mmCIF file of N, CA and C in Angstrom:
data_model
loop_
_atom_site.group_PDB
_atom_site.id
_atom_site.type_symbol
_atom_site.label_atom_id
_atom_site.label_comp_id
_atom_site.label_asym_id
_atom_site.label_seq_id
_atom_site.Cartn_x
_atom_site.Cartn_y
_atom_site.Cartn_z
ATOM 1 N N MET J 25 -38.599 13.815 11.030
ATOM 2 C CA MET J 25 -37.615 13.274 11.947
ATOM 3 C C MET J 25 -37.335 14.327 13.011
ATOM 4 N N ARG J 26 -37.274 13.887 14.244
ATOM 5 C CA ARG J 26 -37.031 14.812 15.345
ATOM 6 C C ARG J 26 -35.581 15.281 15.328
ATOM 7 N N THR J 27 -35.367 16.464 15.822
ATOM 8 C CA THR J 27 -34.029 17.058 15.833
ATOM 9 C C THR J 27 -33.059 16.242 16.669
ATOM 10 N N SER J 28 -33.502 15.745 17.804
ATOM 11 C CA SER J 28 -32.612 14.970 18.671
ATOM 12 C C SER J 28 -32.182 13.666 17.995
ATOM 13 N N THR J 29 -33.087 13.035 17.250
ATOM 14 C CA THR J 29 -32.752 11.812 16.525
ATOM 15 C C THR J 29 -31.761 12.106 15.408
ATOM 16 N N ARG J 30 -31.971 13.216 14.723
ATOM 17 C CA ARG J 30 -31.077 13.606 13.643
ATOM 18 C C ARG J 30 -29.677 13.901 14.178
ATOM 19 N N ILE J 31 -29.601 14.623 15.279
ATOM 20 C CA ILE J 31 -28.296 14.958 15.869
ATOM 21 C C ILE J 31 -27.580 13.688 16.338
ATOM 22 N N ALA J 32 -28.313 12.784 16.938
ATOM 23 C CA ALA J 32 -27.716 11.527 17.386
ATOM 24 C C ALA J 32 -27.173 10.729 16.205
ATOM 25 N N GLY J 33 -27.909 10.723 15.105
ATOM 26 C CA GLY J 33 -27.441 10.014 13.911
ATOM 27 C C GLY J 33 -26.185 10.636 13.323
ATOM 28 N N VAL J 34 -26.156 11.957 13.278
ATOM 29 C CA VAL J 34 -24.980 12.655 12.752
ATOM 30 C C VAL J 34 -23.769 12.400 13.636
ATOM 31 N N LEU J 35 -23.949 12.472 14.951
ATOM 32 C CA LEU J 35 -22.840 12.225 15.868
ATOM 33 C C LEU J 35 -22.338 10.788 15.778
ATOM 34 N N THR J 36 -23.240 9.852 15.622
ATOM 35 C CA THR J 36 -22.834 8.455 15.466
ATOM 36 C C THR J 36 -22.024 8.266 14.195
ATOM 37 N N GLY J 37 -22.499 8.832 13.095
ATOM 38 C CA GLY J 37 -21.768 8.728 11.836
ATOM 39 C C GLY J 37 -20.409 9.378 11.914
ATOM 40 N N LEU J 38 -20.329 10.521 12.556
ATOM 41 C CA LEU J 38 -19.057 11.216 12.712
ATOM 42 C C LEU J 38 -18.095 10.411 13.574
ATOM 43 N N THR J 39 -18.602 9.831 14.639
ATOM 44 C CA THR J 39 -17.768 9.007 15.515
ATOM 45 C C THR J 39 -17.217 7.800 14.766
ATOM 46 N N LEU J 40 -18.062 7.150 13.988
ATOM 47 C CA LEU J 40 -17.610 5.992 13.224
ATOM 48 C C LEU J 40 -16.581 6.382 12.181
ATOM 49 N N ALA J 41 -16.795 7.503 11.518
ATOM 50 C CA ALA J 41 -15.861 7.947 10.483
ATOM 51 C C ALA J 41 -14.506 8.300 11.083
ATOM 52 N N LEU J 42 -14.512 9.045 12.168
ATOM 53 C CA LEU J 42 -13.253 9.429 12.804
ATOM 54 C C LEU J 42 -12.576 8.253 13.483
ATOM 55 N N GLY J 43 -13.352 7.381 14.070
ATOM 56 C CA GLY J 43 -12.786 6.199 14.716
ATOM 57 C C GLY J 43 -12.088 5.302 13.725
ATOM 58 N N GLY J 44 -12.667 5.133 12.550
ATOM 59 C CA GLY J 44 -12.041 4.317 11.514
ATOM 60 C C GLY J 44 -10.774 4.949 10.990
ATOM 61 N N ALA J 45 -10.764 6.260 10.881
ATOM 62 C CA ALA J 45 -9.573 6.951 10.389
ATOM 63 C C ALA J 45 -8.441 6.888 11.407
ATOM 64 N N LEU J 46 -8.778 6.952 12.678
ATOM 65 C CA LEU J 46 -7.750 6.909 13.699
ATOM 66 C C LEU J 46 -7.248 5.497 13.956
ATOM 67 N N ALA J 47 -8.102 4.520 13.787
ATOM 68 C CA ALA J 47 -7.725 3.146 14.059
ATOM 69 C C ALA J 47 -6.852 2.554 12.970
ATOM 70 N N ALA J 48 -6.952 3.053 11.757
ATOM 71 C CA ALA J 48 -6.193 2.484 10.646
ATOM 72 C C ALA J 48 -5.339 3.559 9.975
ATOM 73 N N PRO J 49 -4.184 3.879 10.562
ATOM 74 C CA PRO J 49 -3.338 4.884 9.933
ATOM 75 C C PRO J 49 -2.753 4.353 8.625
ATOM 76 N N ALA J 50 -2.484 5.257 7.713
ATOM 77 C CA ALA J 50 -1.961 4.864 6.408
ATOM 78 C C ALA J 50 -0.563 4.285 6.558
ATOM 79 N N ALA J 51 -0.342 3.159 5.926
ATOM 80 C CA ALA J 51 0.980 2.530 5.956
ATOM 81 C C ALA J 51 1.910 3.255 4.995
ATOM 82 N N GLN J 52 3.146 3.367 5.399
ATOM 83 C CA GLN J 52 4.128 3.988 4.532
ATOM 84 C C GLN J 52 4.727 2.934 3.617
ATOM 85 N N ALA J 53 5.203 3.372 2.513
ATOM 86 C CA ALA J 53 5.757 2.458 1.526
ATOM 87 C C ALA J 53 7.166 2.043 1.901
ATOM 88 N N ASP J 54 7.559 0.886 1.432
ATOM 89 C CA ASP J 54 8.916 0.402 1.664
ATOM 90 C C ASP J 54 9.560 0.067 0.325
ATOM 91 N N ILE J 55 9.845 1.094 -0.450
ATOM 92 C CA ILE J 55 10.454 0.915 -1.765
ATOM 93 C C ILE J 55 11.857 0.329 -1.655
ATOM 94 N N PRO J 56 12.697 0.778 -0.688
ATOM 95 C CA PRO J 56 14.028 0.176 -0.592
ATOM 96 C C PRO J 56 13.990 -1.334 -0.361
ATOM 97 N N ALA J 57 13.057 -1.807 0.466
ATOM 98 C CA ALA J 57 12.953 -3.254 0.700
ATOM 99 C C ALA J 57 12.518 -3.977 -0.564
ATOM 100 N N CYS J 58 11.620 -3.359 -1.326
ATOM 101 C CA CYS J 58 11.159 -3.949 -2.579
ATOM 102 C C CYS J 58 12.311 -4.072 -3.569
ATOM 103 N N THR J 59 13.070 -2.998 -3.741
ATOM 104 C CA THR J 59 14.179 -3.041 -4.705
ATOM 105 C C THR J 59 15.274 -3.995 -4.248
ATOM 106 N N GLN J 60 15.529 -4.042 -2.942
ATOM 107 C CA GLN J 60 16.539 -4.965 -2.430
ATOM 108 C C GLN J 60 16.114 -6.416 -2.654
ATOM 109 N N MET J 61 14.858 -6.709 -2.390
ATOM 110 C CA MET J 61 14.358 -8.067 -2.594
ATOM 111 C C MET J 61 14.438 -8.458 -4.074
ATOM 112 N N ALA J 62 14.090 -7.523 -4.947
ATOM 113 C CA ALA J 62 14.145 -7.798 -6.379
ATOM 114 C C ALA J 62 15.582 -8.006 -6.841
ATOM 115 N N THR J 63 16.509 -7.233 -6.300
ATOM 116 C CA THR J 63 17.920 -7.395 -6.666
ATOM 117 C C THR J 63 18.444 -8.743 -6.197
ATOM 118 N N GLN J 64 18.093 -9.130 -4.985
ATOM 119 C CA GLN J 64 18.526 -10.423 -4.456
ATOM 120 C C GLN J 64 17.904 -11.581 -5.217
ATOM 121 N N ALA J 65 16.734 -11.343 -5.820
ATOM 122 C CA ALA J 65 16.056 -12.400 -6.567
ATOM 123 C C ALA J 65 16.586 -12.512 -7.990
ATOM 124 N N GLY J 66 17.551 -11.666 -8.352
ATOM 125 C CA GLY J 66 18.190 -11.818 -9.651
ATOM 126 C C GLY J 66 17.752 -10.842 -10.713
ATOM 127 N N ALA J 67 17.365 -9.649 -10.333
ATOM 128 C CA ALA J 67 16.977 -8.648 -11.332
ATOM 129 C C ALA J 67 18.172 -8.364 -12.236
ATOM 130 N N THR J 68 17.948 -8.433 -13.529
ATOM 131 C CA THR J 68 19.027 -8.196 -14.485
ATOM 132 C C THR J 68 19.066 -6.758 -14.957
ATOM 133 N N ASP J 69 17.939 -6.054 -14.891
ATOM 134 C CA ASP J 69 17.849 -4.660 -15.312
ATOM 135 C C ASP J 69 17.393 -3.839 -14.111
ATOM 136 N N THR J 70 18.340 -3.247 -13.382
ATOM 137 C CA THR J 70 18.004 -2.540 -12.150
ATOM 138 C C THR J 70 17.502 -1.123 -12.381
ATOM 139 N N SER J 71 17.522 -0.650 -13.606
ATOM 140 C CA SER J 71 17.098 0.727 -13.870
ATOM 141 C C SER J 71 15.600 0.935 -13.656
ATOM 142 N N GLY J 72 14.792 -0.074 -13.831
ATOM 143 C CA GLY J 72 13.350 0.083 -13.702
ATOM 144 C C GLY J 72 12.776 -0.407 -12.389
ATOM 145 N N LEU J 73 13.632 -0.811 -11.454
ATOM 146 C CA LEU J 73 13.124 -1.381 -10.207
ATOM 147 C C LEU J 73 12.366 -0.358 -9.365
ATOM 148 N N SER J 74 12.911 0.838 -9.221
ATOM 149 C CA SER J 74 12.244 1.841 -8.381
ATOM 150 C C SER J 74 10.867 2.202 -8.919
ATOM 151 N N SER J 75 10.776 2.376 -10.236
ATOM 152 C CA SER J 75 9.471 2.741 -10.801
ATOM 153 C C SER J 75 8.484 1.584 -10.681
ATOM 154 N N ALA J 76 8.965 0.354 -10.815
ATOM 155 C CA ALA J 76 8.072 -0.797 -10.655
ATOM 156 C C ALA J 76 7.593 -0.901 -9.213
ATOM 157 N N CYS J 77 8.497 -0.702 -8.262
ATOM 158 C CA CYS J 77 8.116 -0.757 -6.846
ATOM 159 C C CYS J 77 7.180 0.385 -6.495
ATOM 160 N N GLN J 78 7.356 1.525 -7.131
ATOM 161 C CA GLN J 78 6.461 2.664 -6.890
ATOM 162 C C GLN J 78 5.031 2.320 -7.299
ATOM 163 N N ARG J 79 4.873 1.520 -8.348
ATOM 164 C CA ARG J 79 3.521 1.093 -8.746
ATOM 165 C C ARG J 79 2.894 0.232 -7.661
ATOM 166 N N GLY J 80 3.704 -0.590 -7.003
ATOM 167 C CA GLY J 80 3.192 -1.397 -5.890
ATOM 168 C C GLY J 80 2.745 -0.544 -4.730
ATOM 169 N N VAL J 81 3.466 0.556 -4.485
ATOM 170 C CA VAL J 81 3.103 1.473 -3.420
ATOM 171 C C VAL J 81 1.750 2.104 -3.688
ATOM 172 N N SER J 82 1.496 2.443 -4.939
ATOM 173 C CA SER J 82 0.238 3.103 -5.281
ATOM 174 C C SER J 82 -0.933 2.132 -5.387
ATOM 175 N N GLY J 83 -0.698 0.857 -5.120
ATOM 176 C CA GLY J 83 -1.780 -0.116 -5.120
ATOM 177 C C GLY J 83 -1.914 -0.916 -6.393
ATOM 178 N N ASP J 84 -1.041 -0.681 -7.354
ATOM 179 C CA ASP J 84 -1.084 -1.411 -8.620
ATOM 180 C C ASP J 84 -0.133 -2.602 -8.539
ATOM 181 N N LEU J 85 -0.554 -3.643 -7.808
ATOM 182 C CA LEU J 85 0.301 -4.810 -7.608
ATOM 183 C C LEU J 85 0.617 -5.494 -8.931
ATOM 184 N N GLN J 86 -0.363 -5.627 -9.802
ATOM 185 C CA GLN J 86 -0.138 -6.288 -11.085
ATOM 186 C C GLN J 86 0.884 -5.515 -11.930
ATOM 187 N N GLY J 87 0.777 -4.186 -11.938
ATOM 188 C CA GLY J 87 1.738 -3.372 -12.677
ATOM 189 C C GLY J 87 3.129 -3.481 -12.091
ATOM 190 N N CYS J 88 3.205 -3.555 -10.772
ATOM 191 C CA CYS J 88 4.487 -3.720 -10.095
ATOM 192 C C CYS J 88 5.113 -5.059 -10.452
ATOM 193 N N VAL J 89 4.333 -6.127 -10.361
ATOM 194 C CA VAL J 89 4.838 -7.460 -10.676
ATOM 195 C C VAL J 89 5.272 -7.531 -12.139
ATOM 196 N N SER J 90 4.501 -6.933 -13.029
ATOM 197 C CA SER J 90 4.873 -6.932 -14.453
ATOM 198 C C SER J 90 6.184 -6.195 -14.671
ATOM 199 N N GLY J 91 6.349 -5.045 -14.006
ATOM 200 C CA GLY J 91 7.591 -4.288 -14.139
ATOM 201 C C GLY J 91 8.777 -5.035 -13.583
ATOM 202 N N LEU J 92 8.600 -5.693 -12.448
ATOM 203 C CA LEU J 92 9.690 -6.463 -11.856
ATOM 204 C C LEU J 92 10.030 -7.680 -12.708
ATOM 205 N N THR J 93 9.019 -8.331 -13.255
ATOM 206 C CA THR J 93 9.251 -9.478 -14.128
ATOM 207 C C THR J 93 10.011 -9.054 -15.382
ATOM 208 N N ALA J 94 9.665 -7.887 -15.920
ATOM 209 C CA ALA J 94 10.373 -7.371 -17.094
ATOM 210 C C ALA J 94 11.826 -7.052 -16.764
ATOM 211 N N SER J 95 12.111 -6.792 -15.499
ATOM 212 C CA SER J 95 13.482 -6.510 -15.069
ATOM 213 C C SER J 95 14.265 -7.775 -14.758
ATOM 214 N N GLY J 96 13.634 -8.935 -14.909
ATOM 215 C CA GLY J 96 14.332 -10.200 -14.722
ATOM 216 C C GLY J 96 14.074 -10.893 -13.410
ATOM 217 N N VAL J 97 13.100 -10.439 -12.657
ATOM 218 C CA VAL J 97 12.771 -11.066 -11.379
ATOM 219 C C VAL J 97 11.750 -12.167 -11.638
ATOM 220 N N ALA J 98 11.977 -13.344 -11.034
ATOM 221 C CA ALA J 98 11.049 -14.466 -11.205
ATOM 222 C C ALA J 98 9.684 -14.119 -10.621
ATOM 223 N N GLY J 99 8.639 -14.762 -11.135
ATOM 224 C CA GLY J 99 7.261 -14.435 -10.785
ATOM 225 C C GLY J 99 6.947 -14.408 -9.305
ATOM 226 N N GLY J 100 7.319 -15.448 -8.564
ATOM 227 C CA GLY J 100 7.021 -15.495 -7.140
ATOM 228 C C GLY J 100 7.762 -14.424 -6.363
ATOM 229 N N ALA J 101 9.010 -14.210 -6.713
ATOM 230 C CA ALA J 101 9.805 -13.172 -6.041
ATOM 231 C C ALA J 101 9.281 -11.786 -6.394
ATOM 232 N N ALA J 102 8.825 -11.605 -7.627
ATOM 233 C CA ALA J 102 8.268 -10.322 -8.044
ATOM 234 C C ALA J 102 6.988 -10.026 -7.271
ATOM 235 N N ASN J 103 6.180 -11.037 -7.055
ATOM 236 C CA ASN J 103 4.950 -10.872 -6.288
ATOM 237 C C ASN J 103 5.277 -10.510 -4.845
ATOM 238 N N GLY J 104 6.240 -11.188 -4.262
ATOM 239 C CA GLY J 104 6.641 -10.888 -2.887
ATOM 240 C C GLY J 104 7.212 -9.490 -2.749
ATOM 241 N N ALA J 105 8.034 -9.088 -3.705
ATOM 242 C CA ALA J 105 8.625 -7.747 -3.668
ATOM 243 C C ALA J 105 7.551 -6.686 -3.829
ATOM 244 N N GLY J 106 6.576 -6.947 -4.681
ATOM 245 C CA GLY J 106 5.479 -5.996 -4.871
ATOM 246 C C GLY J 106 4.667 -5.833 -3.611
ATOM 247 N N ARG J 107 4.435 -6.922 -2.923
ATOM 248 C CA ARG J 107 3.702 -6.845 -1.651
ATOM 249 C C ARG J 107 4.558 -6.127 -0.596
ATOM 250 N N MET J 108 5.856 -6.310 -0.671
ATOM 251 C CA MET J 108 6.764 -5.650 0.266
ATOM 252 C C MET J 108 6.717 -4.133 0.065
ATOM 253 N N ALA J 109 6.536 -3.697 -1.176
ATOM 254 C CA ALA J 109 6.524 -2.270 -1.458
ATOM 255 C C ALA J 109 5.380 -1.560 -0.741
ATOM 256 N N ALA J 110 4.278 -2.224 -0.568
ATOM 257 C CA ALA J 110 3.108 -1.593 0.024
ATOM 258 C C ALA J 110 3.075 -1.689 1.542
ATOM 259 N N THR J 111 4.058 -2.332 2.163
ATOM 260 C CA THR J 111 4.051 -2.479 3.606
ATOM 261 C C THR J 111 4.863 -1.380 4.271
ATOM 262 N N GLU J 112 4.639 -1.218 5.545
ATOM 263 C CA GLU J 112 5.341 -0.205 6.316
ATOM 264 C C GLU J 112 6.794 -0.611 6.517
ATOM 265 N N PRO J 113 7.739 0.323 6.393
ATOM 266 C CA PRO J 113 9.156 -0.002 6.605
ATOM 267 C C PRO J 113 9.394 -0.504 8.012
ATOM 268 N N ARG J 114 10.369 -1.367 8.153
ATOM 269 C CA ARG J 114 10.704 -1.909 9.483
ATOM 270 C C ARG J 114 11.978 -1.316 9.996
#
């Protein structure tokens, strides 16, 4: 492989990698919105809400929903709150 072709390939790969990183910044978690939504949905045990919402932040939606459901939040509301945890605060 010629050196110029190799350099062009490396530069293209680097551009794509950096462009993707700059175009999609990491979203921040919104744990307060998650806990507030769960409380409004009727959570009976508020002691575990923060840890359940934290699981949603780390990408474990199923673990978050299970934790919220165990705290007394109905299934649909628990799913919504878990999704809220992973979104950027407003």
